[in-house]
PDB file of C-alpha atoms in Angstrom:
ATOM      1  CA  MET A   1       4.275  21.470  14.238  1.00 95.00           C
ATOM      2  CA  GLU A   2       2.327  18.390  13.278  1.00 96.00           C
ATOM      3  CA  TYR A   3       2.129  17.445   9.622  1.00 97.00           C
ATOM      4  CA  ALA A   4       0.140  14.798   7.805  1.00 97.00           C
ATOM      5  CA  VAL A   5       2.344  13.171   5.193  1.00 98.00           C
ATOM      6  CA  SER A   6       0.773  11.058   2.476  1.00 97.00           C
ATOM      7  CA  ARG A   7       2.121   8.986  -0.355  1.00 97.00           C
ATOM      8  CA  SER A   8       0.582   6.853  -3.094  1.00 98.00           C
ATOM      9  CA  GLY A   9       1.971   3.684  -4.564  1.00 98.00           C
ATOM     10  CA  THR A  10       1.373   0.187  -5.809  1.00 98.00           C
ATOM     11  CA  THR A  11       2.189  -3.238  -4.479  1.00 97.00           C
ATOM     12  CA  LEU A  12       2.008  -6.711  -5.947  1.00 96.00           C
ATOM     13  CA  VAL A  13      -0.093  -9.382  -4.242  1.00 95.00           C
ATOM     14  CA  THR A  14       0.309 -12.977  -5.378  1.00 94.00           C
ATOM     15  CA  LEU A  15      -2.417 -15.495  -4.582  1.00 93.00           C
ATOM     16  CA  HIS A  16      -4.422 -18.464  -5.821  1.00 89.00           C
ATOM     17  CA  GLU A  17      -8.014 -17.618  -6.696  1.00 84.00           C
ATOM     18  CA  GLY A  18     -10.581 -18.910  -9.156  1.00 82.00           C
ATOM     19  CA  THR A  19     -11.257 -15.863 -11.320  1.00 88.00           C
ATOM     20  CA  ASP A  20      -9.912 -12.398 -12.092  1.00 90.00           C
ATOM     21  CA  THR A  21     -12.668 -10.837  -9.994  1.00 93.00           C
ATOM     22  CA  THR A  22     -12.144 -13.002  -6.921  1.00 93.00           C
ATOM     23  CA  ALA A  23      -8.374 -12.543  -7.221  1.00 93.00           C
ATOM     24  CA  ARG A  24      -8.723  -8.746  -7.288  1.00 95.00           C
ATOM     25  CA  ASP A  25     -11.181  -8.782  -4.370  1.00 96.00           C
ATOM     26  CA  GLU A  26      -8.935 -11.041  -2.282  1.00 96.00           C
ATOM     27  CA  ALA A  27      -5.853  -8.903  -3.040  1.00 96.00           C
ATOM     28  CA  ILE A  28      -7.731  -5.788  -1.847  1.00 97.00           C
ATOM     29  CA  ASP A  29      -8.892  -7.620   1.286  1.00 96.00           C
ATOM     30  CA  GLN A  30      -5.360  -8.812   2.091  1.00 95.00           C
ATOM     31  CA  LEU A  31      -3.838  -5.348   1.702  1.00 96.00           C
ATOM     32  CA  ALA A  32      -6.670  -3.761   3.696  1.00 95.00           C
ATOM     33  CA  ALA A  33      -6.109  -6.225   6.560  1.00 94.00           C
ATOM     34  CA  SER A  34      -2.370  -5.452   6.552  1.00 92.00           C
ATOM     35  CA  LEU A  35      -2.946  -1.686   6.593  1.00 93.00           C
ATOM     36  CA  GLU A  36      -5.628  -1.966   9.296  1.00 91.00           C
ATOM     37  CA  SER A  37      -3.245  -3.910  11.536  1.00 87.00           C
ATOM     38  CA  VAL A  38      -0.558  -1.246  11.237  1.00 84.00           C
ATOM     39  CA  GLY A  39      -3.065   1.601  11.566  1.00 79.00           C
ATOM     40  CA  ALA A  40      -4.493   0.163  14.769  1.00 74.00           C
ATOM     41  CA  SER A  41      -1.167   0.070  16.569  1.00 73.00           C
ATOM     42  CA  GLY A  42       1.229   2.167  14.534  1.00 77.00           C
ATOM     43  CA  PRO A  43       1.981   5.273  12.584  1.00 86.00           C
ATOM     44  CA  ILE A  44      -0.521   4.992   9.728  1.00 91.00           C
ATOM     45  CA  THR A  45      -3.313   7.474  10.410  1.00 92.00           C
ATOM     46  CA  ASP A  46      -5.258   7.030   7.173  1.00 94.00           C
ATOM     47  CA  TRP A  47      -5.208   4.789   4.134  1.00 94.00           C
ATOM     48  CA  ALA A  48      -7.219   4.045   1.019  1.00 96.00           C
ATOM     49  CA  ILE A  49      -7.109   1.389  -1.669  1.00 97.00           C
ATOM     50  CA  SER A  50      -8.159   2.813  -5.003  1.00 95.00           C
ATOM     51  CA  ASP A  51      -7.721   0.035  -7.557  1.00 96.00           C
ATOM     52  CA  ALA A  52      -6.639  -3.538  -8.228  1.00 97.00           C
ATOM     53  CA  ASP A  53      -5.736  -4.961 -11.628  1.00 96.00           C
ATOM     54  CA  VAL A  54      -4.444  -8.333 -12.732  1.00 95.00           C
ATOM     55  CA  TYR A  55      -0.750  -7.885 -13.365  1.00 94.00           C
ATOM     56  CA  GLU A  56      -0.033 -11.457 -14.396  1.00 91.00           C
ATOM     57  CA  HIS A  57      -2.533 -14.188 -15.251  1.00 90.00           C
ATOM     58  CA  PRO A  58      -1.796 -17.808 -14.389  1.00 90.00           C
ATOM     59  CA  THR A  59      -0.271 -19.752 -17.274  1.00 87.00           C
ATOM     60  CA  ALA A  60      -1.012 -23.164 -15.771  1.00 84.00           C
ATOM     61  CA  PRO A  61      -3.860 -24.521 -13.639  1.00 80.00           C
ATOM     62  CA  PHE A  62      -2.115 -24.261 -10.266  1.00 83.00           C
ATOM     63  CA  GLU A  63      -0.136 -21.048 -10.748  1.00 89.00           C
ATOM     64  CA  PRO A  64      -1.146 -17.918  -8.847  1.00 94.00           C
ATOM     65  CA  TYR A  65      -2.483 -14.586 -10.017  1.00 94.00           C
ATOM     66  CA  THR A  66      -0.318 -11.536  -9.433  1.00 95.00           C
ATOM     67  CA  ILE A  67      -2.431  -8.455  -8.717  1.00 96.00           C
ATOM     68  CA  THR A  68      -1.298  -4.820  -8.725  1.00 97.00           C
ATOM     69  CA  VAL A  69      -3.053  -2.939  -5.917  1.00 97.00           C
ATOM     70  CA  THR A  70      -2.982   0.882  -5.818  1.00 98.00           C
ATOM     71  CA  PHE A  71      -3.049   2.576  -2.406  1.00 97.00           C
ATOM     72  CA  THR A  72      -2.495   5.830  -0.518  1.00 97.00           C
ATOM     73  CA  VAL A  73      -1.274   5.974   3.087  1.00 96.00           C
ATOM     74  CA  SER A  74      -0.805   8.858   5.529  1.00 96.00           C
ATOM     75  CA  VAL A  75       1.189   9.290   8.714  1.00 96.00           C
ATOM     76  CA  ALA A  76       1.465  12.097  11.266  1.00 95.00           C
ATOM     77  CA  VAL A  77       4.909  13.505  12.065  1.00 96.00           C
ATOM     78  CA  GLU A  78       6.289  16.349  14.149  1.00 96.00           C
ATOM     79  CA  ALA A  79       8.643  18.636  12.203  1.00 97.00           C
ATOM     80  CA  ASP A  80       9.746  22.251  11.956  1.00 97.00           C
ATOM     81  CA  ASP A  81       8.955  22.558   8.237  1.00 97.00           C
ATOM     82  CA  ALA A  82       7.269  20.744   5.361  1.00 97.00           C
ATOM     83  CA  ALA A  83      10.509  19.475   3.781  1.00 97.00           C
ATOM     84  CA  THR A  84      11.597  17.836   7.034  1.00 97.00           C
ATOM     85  CA  ALA A  85       8.089  16.439   7.508  1.00 97.00           C
ATOM     86  CA  GLU A  86       8.175  14.896   4.030  1.00 98.00           C
ATOM     87  CA  SER A  87      11.494  13.196   4.757  1.00 97.00           C
ATOM     88  CA  LEU A  88      10.361  11.913   8.163  1.00 97.00           C
ATOM     89  CA  GLY A  89       6.989  10.869   6.770  1.00 97.00           C
ATOM     90  CA  ALA A  90       8.523   8.949   3.856  1.00 97.00           C
ATOM     91  CA  SER A  91      10.694   6.993   6.295  1.00 97.00           C
ATOM     92  CA  ALA A  92       7.730   6.330   8.609  1.00 96.00           C
ATOM     93  CA  ILE A  93       5.634   5.098   5.670  1.00 96.00           C
ATOM     94  CA  ASP A  94       8.433   2.787   4.502  1.00 96.00           C
ATOM     95  CA  ARG A  95       8.808   1.301   8.001  1.00 94.00           C
ATOM     96  CA  ALA A  96       5.044   0.922   8.456  1.00 93.00           C
ATOM     97  CA  LEU A  97       4.568  -0.871   5.133  1.00 94.00           C
ATOM     98  CA  GLU A  98       7.540  -3.112   5.858  1.00 93.00           C
ATOM     99  CA  SER A  99       6.181  -4.026   9.293  1.00 89.00           C
ATOM    100  CA  ALA A 100       2.792  -4.766   7.689  1.00 89.00           C
ATOM    101  CA  GLY A 101       4.463  -7.209   5.318  1.00 91.00           C
ATOM    102  CA  VAL A 102       3.644  -5.147   2.232  1.00 93.00           C
ATOM    103  CA  ASP A 103       6.283  -6.074  -0.335  1.00 88.00           C
ATOM    104  CA  SER A 104       7.090  -4.946  -3.866  1.00 92.00           C
ATOM    105  CA  VAL A 105       6.119  -1.329  -3.186  1.00 97.00           C
ATOM    106  CA  SER A 106       6.556   1.192  -5.991  1.00 97.00           C
ATOM    107  CA  TYR A 107       5.662   4.762  -5.103  1.00 98.00           C
ATOM    108  CA  THR A 108       3.736   6.703  -7.710  1.00 97.00           C
ATOM    109  CA  THR A 109       3.931  10.073  -5.931  1.00 97.00           C
ATOM    110  CA  PRO A 110       6.513  11.793  -3.768  1.00 98.00           C
ATOM    111  CA  PRO A 111       5.605  12.335  -0.103  1.00 98.00           C
ATOM    112  CA  ALA A 112       3.323  15.344   0.372  1.00 98.00           C
ATOM    113  CA  ALA A 113       3.083  17.179   3.705  1.00 97.00           C
ATOM    114  CA  SER A 114       0.275  19.367   4.963  1.00 96.00           C
ATOM    115  CA  LEU A 115      -0.276  20.930   8.353  1.00 94.00           C
ATOM    116  CA  SER A 116      -2.728  18.934  10.389  1.00 83.00           C
TER     117      SER A 116
END
């Protein structure tokens, strides 16, 4: 059976931008580009970015912003049951995010499987 497995999490994006707003916008754009590249040729079937907040403000003129970006990704897996699908899906999500160069991932939900 085919299952859709989704998982939510956060990642940190570090970059140099002029203001809080432009830093948040650029962090969203960077993560979206990474997820689009993996979705076009890989296992990610759906993704959404729900929020971006400044995690750490620069303390000096040339230091970067660190932005926390909240996301949800989904993959499709073949499995005999939901528990197996969740395990396979979690591994597929980890590999996909790693191949997209998404670092500092903290998951905020366990993997959730539903029949697709």
